[in-house]
C-alpha cells in the first residue's frame, strides 16, 4: 500500500513538472510571435508555418517509432472537432479580440479558463472541486488581474465577448482532450492534431491571401522556435502532464504563463516590469504551490 502511494505521489510530481515545462514553453510564445511579426510575417503565416514545423517533427517521430494504435472513426471526428472547434477557434477568437481591446485585457479575460476547466472537469471528468482548489483558483486569478493591469480605456463589449469565447473554447478543448487521451496515446494525438491544424491554417492563409514566404531571418528563426518549443515541447509536456494530474490542476498551474511572459518581455524586449506585477506573480506561485498536494 505504501509503495502504491509513493508511486502515485511520484506520478503527481512528474505531472506537475511536465505542466510547468509546458507553461514555461508557452510563455515564450508572445515574445517569439512579436519577433516574427517584426520580420514580416503575418498572423496566419506564423500559425500555418508554426504548426507545419510541429507536424513535421511529430510526424517524423511517428515514422521512426510508430504508435501501435489505430484511431476509431468517432475518435477521428472528436479530434477534428477539438482541433478546429477548440484549438484553432480559440486562437482566432483571441486574435480577433486584440482588434477591439488591448492584448493585456484580452489575455486577462482568457485566463478565466482555469475556472471554466475546473467546473467542466467536475461535471464531465469527475475531478474534485474542493476548498483547496477554489483557493488556488482565487489566488491565481487575483495574480493575473494584478499582472495584466486595469484597462486604460472603456472596454469594447465585442472584444470582451471574443476573449471570453476564447476562454470557453480553450477550456472545452482541454477537457475534451483529457477525455480523448484516456484512450488515445499522447504522441499519436499530438501528431494528428498538428496535421489538422497545419492543413486548416495553411488553407485559411491562402484563402485570405496572408500566406507569405518573404520573411527576414529573424522571422524564420522565431517561427522555428514557435514550432519546436511553443508547440512540440509544450504539447508533448502538457498532455502527458494532464494525463497524470487532470485538466483542472493543469489549468491552474498554467496561470504561471503571464508572469513568465512578463519576465521574457522585460529581458528580451525591454518591456516594463513593475513591483505590482512581481506581487501578482507571487500570488500565482502561491496558488500553484497548492497544486503540489496530491488531493488538490
PDB file of C-alpha atoms in Angstrom:
ATOM      1  CA  UNK A   1       0.000   0.000   0.000  1.00  0.00           C
ATOM      2  CA  UNK A   2       2.846   2.368   0.896  1.00  0.00           C
ATOM      3  CA  UNK A   3       4.664   1.507  -2.337  1.00  0.00           C
ATOM      4  CA  UNK A   4       1.499   2.238  -4.299  1.00  0.00           C
ATOM      5  CA  UNK A   5       1.147   5.587  -2.514  1.00  0.00           C
ATOM      6  CA  UNK A   6       4.748   6.526  -3.296  1.00  0.00           C
ATOM      7  CA  UNK A   7       4.273   5.594  -6.956  1.00  0.00           C
ATOM      8  CA  UNK A   8       1.144   7.742  -7.137  1.00  0.00           C
ATOM      9  CA  UNK A   9       2.935  10.681  -5.486  1.00  0.00           C
ATOM     10  CA  UNK A  10       5.782  10.321  -7.975  1.00  0.00           C
ATOM     11  CA  UNK A  11       3.309  10.348 -10.875  1.00  0.00           C
ATOM     12  CA  UNK A  12       1.726  13.521  -9.477  1.00  0.00           C
ATOM     13  CA  UNK A  13       5.132  15.205  -9.157  1.00  0.00           C
ATOM     14  CA  UNK A  14       6.125  14.204 -12.690  1.00  0.00           C
ATOM     15  CA  UNK A  15       2.783  15.521 -13.956  1.00  0.00           C
ATOM     16  CA  UNK A  16       3.264  18.881 -12.244  1.00  0.00           C
ATOM     17  CA  UNK A  17       6.812  19.213 -13.616  1.00  0.00           C
ATOM     18  CA  UNK A  18       5.598  18.380 -17.142  1.00  0.00           C
ATOM     19  CA  UNK A  19       2.850  21.017 -16.984  1.00  0.00           C
ATOM     20  CA  UNK A  20       5.379  23.553 -15.634  1.00  0.00           C
ATOM     21  CA  UNK A  21       7.680  22.809 -18.597  1.00  0.00           C
ATOM     22  CA  UNK A  22       4.739  23.292 -20.973  1.00  0.00           C
ATOM     23  CA  UNK A  23       3.768  26.554 -19.263  1.00  0.00           C
ATOM     24  CA  UNK A  24       7.284  27.991 -19.479  1.00  0.00           C
ATOM     25  CA  UNK A  25       7.494  26.943 -23.140  1.00  0.00           C
ATOM     26  CA  UNK A  26       4.142  28.597 -23.915  1.00  0.00           C
ATOM     27  CA  UNK A  27       5.120  31.752 -22.017  1.00  0.00           C
ATOM     28  CA  UNK A  28       7.759  32.482 -24.678  1.00  0.00           C
ATOM     29  CA  UNK A  29       5.077  32.475 -27.385  1.00  0.00           C
ATOM     30  CA  UNK A  30       4.229  36.191 -27.251  1.00  0.00           C
ATOM     31  CA  UNK A  31       7.877  37.290 -27.463  1.00  0.00           C
ATOM     32  CA  UNK A  32       8.633  34.913 -30.361  1.00  0.00           C
ATOM     33  CA  UNK A  33       5.466  35.972 -32.194  1.00  0.00           C
ATOM     34  CA  UNK A  34       6.369  39.670 -31.878  1.00  0.00           C
ATOM     35  CA  UNK A  35       9.819  38.950 -33.322  1.00  0.00           C
ATOM     36  CA  UNK A  36       8.209  37.046 -36.219  1.00  0.00           C
ATOM     37  CA  UNK A  37       5.791  39.920 -36.927  1.00  0.00           C
ATOM     38  CA  UNK A  38       8.671  42.411 -36.943  1.00  0.00           C
ATOM     39  CA  UNK A  39      10.376  40.185 -39.525  1.00  0.00           C
ATOM     40  CA  UNK A  40       7.486  40.475 -41.978  1.00  0.00           C
ATOM     41  CA  UNK A  41       5.286  37.503 -41.051  1.00  0.00           C
ATOM     42  CA  UNK A  42       1.505  37.845 -40.856  1.00  0.00           C
ATOM     43  CA  UNK A  43      -0.519  36.219 -38.082  1.00  0.00           C
ATOM     44  CA  UNK A  44      -1.800  33.404 -40.315  1.00  0.00           C
ATOM     45  CA  UNK A  45       1.653  32.836 -41.823  1.00  0.00           C
ATOM     46  CA  UNK A  46       3.076  32.385 -38.328  1.00  0.00           C
ATOM     47  CA  UNK A  47       0.292  29.985 -37.336  1.00  0.00           C
ATOM     48  CA  UNK A  48       0.486  27.958 -40.568  1.00  0.00           C
ATOM     49  CA  UNK A  49       4.281  27.581 -40.551  1.00  0.00           C
ATOM     50  CA  UNK A  50       4.455  27.033 -36.802  1.00  0.00           C
ATOM     51  CA  UNK A  51       2.143  24.029 -36.991  1.00  0.00           C
ATOM     52  CA  UNK A  52       3.866  22.838 -40.168  1.00  0.00           C
ATOM     53  CA  UNK A  53       7.171  22.638 -38.265  1.00  0.00           C
ATOM     54  CA  UNK A  54       5.453  20.844 -35.389  1.00  0.00           C
ATOM     55  CA  UNK A  55       3.613  18.418 -37.684  1.00  0.00           C
ATOM     56  CA  UNK A  56       6.887  17.564 -39.437  1.00  0.00           C
ATOM     57  CA  UNK A  57       8.607  16.790 -36.127  1.00  0.00           C
ATOM     58  CA  UNK A  58       5.703  14.827 -34.659  1.00  0.00           C
ATOM     59  CA  UNK A  59       5.212  13.005 -37.983  1.00  0.00           C
ATOM     60  CA  UNK A  60       8.899  12.106 -38.219  1.00  0.00           C
ATOM     61  CA  UNK A  61       8.800  10.753 -34.683  1.00  0.00           C
ATOM     62  CA  UNK A  62       5.761   8.659 -35.570  1.00  0.00           C
ATOM     63  CA  UNK A  63       7.510   7.223 -38.650  1.00  0.00           C
ATOM     64  CA  UNK A  64      10.667   6.390 -36.697  1.00  0.00           C
ATOM     65  CA  UNK A  65       8.748   4.862 -33.797  1.00  0.00           C
ATOM     66  CA  UNK A  66       5.136   4.104 -34.828  1.00  0.00           C
ATOM     67  CA  UNK A  67       2.435   4.069 -32.170  1.00  0.00           C
ATOM     68  CA  UNK A  68       0.581   0.720 -32.240  1.00  0.00           C
ATOM     69  CA  UNK A  69      -2.871   2.278 -32.091  1.00  0.00           C
ATOM     70  CA  UNK A  70      -5.432   2.955 -34.817  1.00  0.00           C
ATOM     71  CA  UNK A  71      -7.958   5.735 -34.254  1.00  0.00           C
ATOM     72  CA  UNK A  72     -11.599   4.684 -34.481  1.00  0.00           C
ATOM     73  CA  UNK A  73     -13.974   6.726 -36.643  1.00  0.00           C
ATOM     74  CA  UNK A  74     -15.576   8.543 -33.705  1.00  0.00           C
ATOM     75  CA  UNK A  75     -12.123   9.308 -32.259  1.00  0.00           C
ATOM     76  CA  UNK A  76     -11.042  10.871 -35.571  1.00  0.00           C
ATOM     77  CA  UNK A  77     -14.197  13.000 -35.577  1.00  0.00           C
ATOM     78  CA  UNK A  78     -13.642  14.066 -31.961  1.00  0.00           C
ATOM     79  CA  UNK A  79     -10.032  15.010 -32.698  1.00  0.00           C
ATOM     80  CA  UNK A  80     -11.109  17.005 -35.764  1.00  0.00           C
ATOM     81  CA  UNK A  81     -13.677  18.928 -33.710  1.00  0.00           C
ATOM     82  CA  UNK A  82     -11.149  19.577 -30.926  1.00  0.00           C
ATOM     83  CA  UNK A  83      -8.515  20.787 -33.405  1.00  0.00           C
ATOM     84  CA  UNK A  84     -10.712  23.163 -35.408  1.00  0.00           C
ATOM     85  CA  UNK A  85     -13.526  23.967 -32.986  1.00  0.00           C
ATOM     86  CA  UNK A  86     -11.230  24.084 -29.955  1.00  0.00           C
ATOM     87  CA  UNK A  87      -7.599  24.959 -30.617  1.00  0.00           C
ATOM     88  CA  UNK A  88      -7.928  26.844 -33.921  1.00  0.00           C
ATOM     89  CA  UNK A  89     -11.119  28.669 -32.899  1.00  0.00           C
ATOM     90  CA  UNK A  90      -9.505  29.735 -29.606  1.00  0.00           C
ATOM     91  CA  UNK A  91      -6.568  31.329 -31.423  1.00  0.00           C
ATOM     92  CA  UNK A  92      -8.791  33.066 -33.986  1.00  0.00           C
ATOM     93  CA  UNK A  93     -11.177  34.401 -31.322  1.00  0.00           C
ATOM     94  CA  UNK A  94      -8.279  35.694 -29.221  1.00  0.00           C
ATOM     95  CA  UNK A  95      -6.564  37.425 -32.145  1.00  0.00           C
ATOM     96  CA  UNK A  96      -9.905  38.935 -33.182  1.00  0.00           C
ATOM     97  CA  UNK A  97     -10.291  40.263 -29.623  1.00  0.00           C
ATOM     98  CA  UNK A  98      -6.913  42.012 -29.963  1.00  0.00           C
ATOM     99  CA  UNK A  99      -8.540  44.260 -32.603  1.00  0.00           C
ATOM    100  CA  UNK A 100     -11.031  45.686 -30.102  1.00  0.00           C
ATOM    101  CA  UNK A 101      -9.322  45.614 -26.695  1.00  0.00           C
ATOM    102  CA  UNK A 102      -5.720  45.701 -25.505  1.00  0.00           C
ATOM    103  CA  UNK A 103      -3.711  42.491 -25.592  1.00  0.00           C
ATOM    104  CA  UNK A 104      -3.334  42.586 -21.793  1.00  0.00           C
ATOM    105  CA  UNK A 105      -7.095  42.772 -21.247  1.00  0.00           C
ATOM    106  CA  UNK A 106      -7.760  40.046 -23.806  1.00  0.00           C
ATOM    107  CA  UNK A 107      -5.290  37.736 -22.053  1.00  0.00           C
ATOM    108  CA  UNK A 108      -6.860  38.610 -18.689  1.00  0.00           C
ATOM    109  CA  UNK A 109     -10.307  37.516 -19.885  1.00  0.00           C
ATOM    110  CA  UNK A 110      -8.737  34.439 -21.495  1.00  0.00           C
ATOM    111  CA  UNK A 111      -7.425  33.395 -18.089  1.00  0.00           C
ATOM    112  CA  UNK A 112     -10.894  32.783 -16.713  1.00  0.00           C
ATOM    113  CA  UNK A 113     -10.475  29.446 -18.488  1.00  0.00           C
ATOM    114  CA  UNK A 114      -8.963  27.600 -15.474  1.00  0.00           C
ATOM    115  CA  UNK A 115     -12.218  28.293 -13.615  1.00  0.00           C
ATOM    116  CA  UNK A 116     -14.253  27.040 -16.580  1.00  0.00           C
ATOM    117  CA  UNK A 117     -11.988  23.971 -16.840  1.00  0.00           C
ATOM    118  CA  UNK A 118     -12.429  23.201 -13.131  1.00  0.00           C
ATOM    119  CA  UNK A 119     -16.225  23.372 -13.451  1.00  0.00           C
ATOM    120  CA  UNK A 120     -16.309  21.271 -16.637  1.00  0.00           C
ATOM    121  CA  UNK A 121     -13.831  18.759 -15.199  1.00  0.00           C
ATOM    122  CA  UNK A 122     -16.010  18.407 -12.095  1.00  0.00           C
ATOM    123  CA  UNK A 123     -19.080  17.512 -14.163  1.00  0.00           C
ATOM    124  CA  UNK A 124     -17.534  15.624 -17.098  1.00  0.00           C
ATOM    125  CA  UNK A 125     -14.291  14.118 -15.763  1.00  0.00           C
ATOM    126  CA  UNK A 126     -15.217  13.514 -12.142  1.00  0.00           C
ATOM    127  CA  UNK A 127     -12.319  15.673 -10.874  1.00  0.00           C
ATOM    128  CA  UNK A 128     -12.799  17.109  -7.352  1.00  0.00           C
ATOM    129  CA  UNK A 129     -13.650  20.780  -6.801  1.00  0.00           C
ATOM    130  CA  UNK A 130     -12.616  21.179  -3.177  1.00  0.00           C
ATOM    131  CA  UNK A 131     -11.719  24.136  -0.971  1.00  0.00           C
ATOM    132  CA  UNK A 132      -8.006  23.903  -1.750  1.00  0.00           C
ATOM    133  CA  UNK A 133      -8.656  24.094  -5.485  1.00  0.00           C
ATOM    134  CA  UNK A 134     -11.058  27.040  -5.052  1.00  0.00           C
ATOM    135  CA  UNK A 135      -8.411  28.922  -3.016  1.00  0.00           C
ATOM    136  CA  UNK A 136      -5.806  28.153  -5.693  1.00  0.00           C
ATOM    137  CA  UNK A 137      -8.154  29.475  -8.390  1.00  0.00           C
ATOM    138  CA  UNK A 138      -8.791  32.669  -6.384  1.00  0.00           C
ATOM    139  CA  UNK A 139      -5.065  33.288  -5.826  1.00  0.00           C
ATOM    140  CA  UNK A 140      -4.088  32.662  -9.446  1.00  0.00           C
ATOM    141  CA  UNK A 141      -6.939  34.759 -10.842  1.00  0.00           C
ATOM    142  CA  UNK A 142      -6.036  37.648  -8.489  1.00  0.00           C
ATOM    143  CA  UNK A 143      -2.421  37.360  -9.600  1.00  0.00           C
ATOM    144  CA  UNK A 144      -3.420  37.509 -13.273  1.00  0.00           C
ATOM    145  CA  UNK A 145      -5.544  40.618 -12.646  1.00  0.00           C
ATOM    146  CA  UNK A 146      -2.625  42.374 -10.921  1.00  0.00           C
ATOM    147  CA  UNK A 147      -0.059  41.375 -13.564  1.00  0.00           C
ATOM    148  CA  UNK A 148      -2.163  42.344 -16.558  1.00  0.00           C
ATOM    149  CA  UNK A 149      -3.350  45.602 -15.013  1.00  0.00           C
ATOM    150  CA  UNK A 150      -6.560  47.554 -15.333  1.00  0.00           C
ATOM    151  CA  UNK A 151      -7.994  48.984 -18.576  1.00  0.00           C
ATOM    152  CA  UNK A 152      -6.870  52.463 -19.518  1.00  0.00           C
ATOM    153  CA  UNK A 153      -9.930  52.973 -21.718  1.00  0.00           C
ATOM    154  CA  UNK A 154     -13.553  51.885 -21.882  1.00  0.00           C
ATOM    155  CA  UNK A 155     -13.861  48.218 -22.756  1.00  0.00           C
ATOM    156  CA  UNK A 156     -15.329  47.236 -26.110  1.00  0.00           C
ATOM    157  CA  UNK A 157     -18.034  44.634 -25.434  1.00  0.00           C
ATOM    158  CA  UNK A 158     -17.349  42.791 -28.700  1.00  0.00           C
ATOM    159  CA  UNK A 159     -13.680  42.455 -27.762  1.00  0.00           C
ATOM    160  CA  UNK A 160     -14.591  41.238 -24.279  1.00  0.00           C
ATOM    161  CA  UNK A 161     -17.063  38.743 -25.755  1.00  0.00           C
ATOM    162  CA  UNK A 162     -14.449  37.366 -28.152  1.00  0.00           C
ATOM    163  CA  UNK A 163     -11.876  36.988 -25.361  1.00  0.00           C
ATOM    164  CA  UNK A 164     -14.397  35.207 -23.121  1.00  0.00           C
ATOM    165  CA  UNK A 165     -15.350  32.986 -26.069  1.00  0.00           C
ATOM    166  CA  UNK A 166     -11.655  32.117 -26.466  1.00  0.00           C
ATOM    167  CA  UNK A 167     -11.521  31.199 -22.762  1.00  0.00           C
ATOM    168  CA  UNK A 168     -14.560  28.915 -23.004  1.00  0.00           C
ATOM    169  CA  UNK A 169     -13.296  27.263 -26.206  1.00  0.00           C
ATOM    170  CA  UNK A 170      -9.870  26.736 -24.635  1.00  0.00           C
ATOM    171  CA  UNK A 171     -11.489  25.123 -21.593  1.00  0.00           C
ATOM    172  CA  UNK A 172     -13.618  22.835 -23.765  1.00  0.00           C
ATOM    173  CA  UNK A 173     -10.503  21.899 -25.762  1.00  0.00           C
ATOM    174  CA  UNK A 174      -8.529  20.965 -22.640  1.00  0.00           C
ATOM    175  CA  UNK A 175     -11.355  18.958 -21.054  1.00  0.00           C
ATOM    176  CA  UNK A 176     -12.250  17.273 -24.356  1.00  0.00           C
ATOM    177  CA  UNK A 177      -8.600  16.415 -24.983  1.00  0.00           C
ATOM    178  CA  UNK A 178      -8.307  14.927 -21.498  1.00  0.00           C
ATOM    179  CA  UNK A 179     -11.259  12.617 -22.184  1.00  0.00           C
ATOM    180  CA  UNK A 180      -9.819  11.536 -25.532  1.00  0.00           C
ATOM    181  CA  UNK A 181      -6.352  10.978 -24.048  1.00  0.00           C
ATOM    182  CA  UNK A 182      -7.852   8.416 -21.684  1.00  0.00           C
ATOM    183  CA  UNK A 183      -7.876   6.133 -24.761  1.00  0.00           C
ATOM    184  CA  UNK A 184      -5.534   7.653 -27.365  1.00  0.00           C
ATOM    185  CA  UNK A 185      -1.717   7.747 -26.846  1.00  0.00           C
ATOM    186  CA  UNK A 186      -0.384  11.298 -26.362  1.00  0.00           C
ATOM    187  CA  UNK A 187       2.159  11.088 -29.201  1.00  0.00           C
ATOM    188  CA  UNK A 188      -0.456   9.934 -31.712  1.00  0.00           C
ATOM    189  CA  UNK A 189      -2.886  12.621 -30.523  1.00  0.00           C
ATOM    190  CA  UNK A 190      -0.268  15.361 -30.979  1.00  0.00           C
ATOM    191  CA  UNK A 191       0.676  14.094 -34.451  1.00  0.00           C
ATOM    192  CA  UNK A 192      -2.877  14.094 -35.787  1.00  0.00           C
ATOM    193  CA  UNK A 193      -3.742  17.356 -34.023  1.00  0.00           C
ATOM    194  CA  UNK A 194      -0.838  19.284 -35.567  1.00  0.00           C
ATOM    195  CA  UNK A 195      -1.532  17.840 -39.030  1.00  0.00           C
ATOM    196  CA  UNK A 196      -5.152  19.020 -38.861  1.00  0.00           C
ATOM    197  CA  UNK A 197      -4.115  22.468 -37.581  1.00  0.00           C
ATOM    198  CA  UNK A 198      -1.461  22.785 -40.309  1.00  0.00           C
ATOM    199  CA  UNK A 199      -3.977  21.995 -43.051  1.00  0.00           C
ATOM    200  CA  UNK A 200      -6.532  24.380 -41.542  1.00  0.00           C
ATOM    201  CA  UNK A 201      -4.243  27.392 -41.098  1.00  0.00           C
ATOM    202  CA  UNK A 202      -2.458  26.951 -44.448  1.00  0.00           C
ATOM    203  CA  UNK A 203      -5.848  26.801 -46.197  1.00  0.00           C
ATOM    204  CA  UNK A 204      -7.074  29.860 -44.299  1.00  0.00           C
ATOM    205  CA  UNK A 205      -3.858  31.795 -45.012  1.00  0.00           C
ATOM    206  CA  UNK A 206      -4.122  31.006 -48.744  1.00  0.00           C
ATOM    207  CA  UNK A 207      -7.825  31.916 -48.902  1.00  0.00           C
ATOM    208  CA  UNK A 208      -7.213  35.270 -47.191  1.00  0.00           C
ATOM    209  CA  UNK A 209      -4.047  35.986 -49.182  1.00  0.00           C
ATOM    210  CA  UNK A 210      -1.986  36.276 -45.993  1.00  0.00           C
ATOM    211  CA  UNK A 211       0.461  33.447 -46.669  1.00  0.00           C
ATOM    212  CA  UNK A 212       3.885  34.895 -47.406  1.00  0.00           C
ATOM    213  CA  UNK A 213       7.392  33.473 -47.512  1.00  0.00           C
ATOM    214  CA  UNK A 214       9.164  36.842 -47.784  1.00  0.00           C
ATOM    215  CA  UNK A 215      10.494  36.686 -44.280  1.00  0.00           C
ATOM    216  CA  UNK A 216      13.539  38.160 -42.586  1.00  0.00           C
ATOM    217  CA  UNK A 217      15.939  35.648 -40.980  1.00  0.00           C
ATOM    218  CA  UNK A 218      14.718  36.725 -37.536  1.00  0.00           C
ATOM    219  CA  UNK A 219      11.143  35.799 -38.508  1.00  0.00           C
ATOM    220  CA  UNK A 220      12.227  32.393 -39.808  1.00  0.00           C
ATOM    221  CA  UNK A 221      14.109  31.717 -36.577  1.00  0.00           C
ATOM    222  CA  UNK A 222      11.160  32.855 -34.471  1.00  0.00           C
ATOM    223  CA  UNK A 223       8.726  30.616 -36.396  1.00  0.00           C
ATOM    224  CA  UNK A 224      11.013  27.591 -35.988  1.00  0.00           C
ATOM    225  CA  UNK A 225      11.236  28.405 -32.272  1.00  0.00           C
ATOM    226  CA  UNK A 226       7.432  28.624 -32.084  1.00  0.00           C
ATOM    227  CA  UNK A 227       7.110  25.266 -33.823  1.00  0.00           C
ATOM    228  CA  UNK A 228       9.717  23.440 -31.740  1.00  0.00           C
ATOM    229  CA  UNK A 229       9.443  24.993 -28.271  1.00  0.00           C
ATOM    230  CA  UNK A 230       5.957  26.530 -28.102  1.00  0.00           C
ATOM    231  CA  UNK A 231       4.254  23.660 -29.924  1.00  0.00           C
ATOM    232  CA  UNK A 232       6.209  20.376 -29.836  1.00  0.00           C
ATOM    233  CA  UNK A 233       7.769  20.758 -26.379  1.00  0.00           C
ATOM    234  CA  UNK A 234       4.673  22.462 -24.947  1.00  0.00           C
ATOM    235  CA  UNK A 235       2.116  19.988 -26.323  1.00  0.00           C
ATOM    236  CA  UNK A 236       4.173  16.893 -25.553  1.00  0.00           C
ATOM    237  CA  UNK A 237       4.706  18.050 -21.960  1.00  0.00           C
ATOM    238  CA  UNK A 238       1.215  19.458 -21.360  1.00  0.00           C
ATOM    239  CA  UNK A 239      -0.807  16.443 -22.425  1.00  0.00           C
ATOM    240  CA  UNK A 240       1.497  13.971 -20.682  1.00  0.00           C
ATOM    241  CA  UNK A 241       1.078  16.091 -17.562  1.00  0.00           C
ATOM    242  CA  UNK A 242      -2.701  16.324 -17.948  1.00  0.00           C
ATOM    243  CA  UNK A 243      -2.965  12.533 -18.102  1.00  0.00           C
ATOM    244  CA  UNK A 244      -1.208  12.366 -14.706  1.00  0.00           C
ATOM    245  CA  UNK A 245      -2.762  15.247 -12.731  1.00  0.00           C
ATOM    246  CA  UNK A 246      -6.022  16.082 -14.500  1.00  0.00           C
ATOM    247  CA  UNK A 247      -7.252  19.024 -16.561  1.00  0.00           C
ATOM    248  CA  UNK A 248      -8.277  21.360 -13.724  1.00  0.00           C
ATOM    249  CA  UNK A 249      -4.968  21.209 -11.834  1.00  0.00           C
ATOM    250  CA  UNK A 250      -3.056  21.618 -15.098  1.00  0.00           C
ATOM    251  CA  UNK A 251      -5.111  24.716 -15.949  1.00  0.00           C
ATOM    252  CA  UNK A 252      -4.367  26.284 -12.558  1.00  0.00           C
ATOM    253  CA  UNK A 253      -0.629  25.640 -12.943  1.00  0.00           C
ATOM    254  CA  UNK A 254      -0.805  27.155 -16.448  1.00  0.00           C
ATOM    255  CA  UNK A 255      -1.654  30.549 -14.893  1.00  0.00           C
ATOM    256  CA  UNK A 256       2.105  30.876 -14.381  1.00  0.00           C
ATOM    257  CA  UNK A 257       2.253  31.786 -18.063  1.00  0.00           C
ATOM    258  CA  UNK A 258       1.512  35.562 -17.629  1.00  0.00           C
ATOM    259  CA  UNK A 259       4.293  36.192 -15.060  1.00  0.00           C
ATOM    260  CA  UNK A 260       6.802  34.253 -17.150  1.00  0.00           C
ATOM    261  CA  UNK A 261       5.683  36.164 -20.254  1.00  0.00           C
ATOM    262  CA  UNK A 262       6.213  39.441 -18.366  1.00  0.00           C
ATOM    263  CA  UNK A 263       9.739  38.305 -17.447  1.00  0.00           C
ATOM    264  CA  UNK A 264      10.650  37.374 -21.041  1.00  0.00           C
ATOM    265  CA  UNK A 265       9.246  40.693 -22.280  1.00  0.00           C
ATOM    266  CA  UNK A 266      11.345  42.529 -19.692  1.00  0.00           C
ATOM    267  CA  UNK A 267      14.547  40.655 -20.558  1.00  0.00           C
ATOM    268  CA  UNK A 268      14.272  40.353 -24.341  1.00  0.00           C
ATOM    269  CA  UNK A 269      12.007  43.200 -25.490  1.00  0.00           C
ATOM    270  CA  UNK A 270      12.774  45.843 -22.865  1.00  0.00           C
ATOM    271  CA  UNK A 271       9.160  45.920 -21.640  1.00  0.00           C
ATOM    272  CA  UNK A 272       8.313  47.410 -18.252  1.00  0.00           C
ATOM    273  CA  UNK A 273       8.137  45.149 -15.171  1.00  0.00           C
ATOM    274  CA  UNK A 274       6.520  46.730 -12.089  1.00  0.00           C
ATOM    275  CA  UNK A 275       6.512  45.843  -8.398  1.00  0.00           C
ATOM    276  CA  UNK A 276       2.784  45.084  -8.685  1.00  0.00           C
ATOM    277  CA  UNK A 277       3.466  42.571 -11.442  1.00  0.00           C
ATOM    278  CA  UNK A 278       6.038  40.856  -9.239  1.00  0.00           C
ATOM    279  CA  UNK A 279       3.445  40.732  -6.434  1.00  0.00           C
ATOM    280  CA  UNK A 280       0.895  39.286  -8.853  1.00  0.00           C
ATOM    281  CA  UNK A 281       3.397  36.646  -9.856  1.00  0.00           C
ATOM    282  CA  UNK A 282       3.917  35.764  -6.190  1.00  0.00           C
ATOM    283  CA  UNK A 283       0.159  35.233  -5.746  1.00  0.00           C
ATOM    284  CA  UNK A 284       0.098  32.918  -8.753  1.00  0.00           C
ATOM    285  CA  UNK A 285       3.075  30.985  -7.384  1.00  0.00           C
ATOM    286  CA  UNK A 286       1.203  30.587  -4.082  1.00  0.00           C
ATOM    287  CA  UNK A 287      -1.838  29.226  -5.909  1.00  0.00           C
ATOM    288  CA  UNK A 288       0.260  26.857  -7.981  1.00  0.00           C
ATOM    289  CA  UNK A 289       2.113  25.684  -4.858  1.00  0.00           C
ATOM    290  CA  UNK A 290      -1.223  24.395  -3.531  1.00  0.00           C
ATOM    291  CA  UNK A 291      -1.319  22.026  -6.514  1.00  0.00           C
ATOM    292  CA  UNK A 292       1.698  20.193  -5.116  1.00  0.00           C
ATOM    293  CA  UNK A 293      -0.694  18.354  -2.858  1.00  0.00           C
ATOM    294  CA  UNK A 294      -1.961  15.177  -4.492  1.00  0.00           C
ATOM    295  CA  UNK A 295      -5.527  15.720  -3.223  1.00  0.00           C
ATOM    296  CA  UNK A 296      -5.893  19.189  -4.768  1.00  0.00           C
TER     297      UNK A 296
END
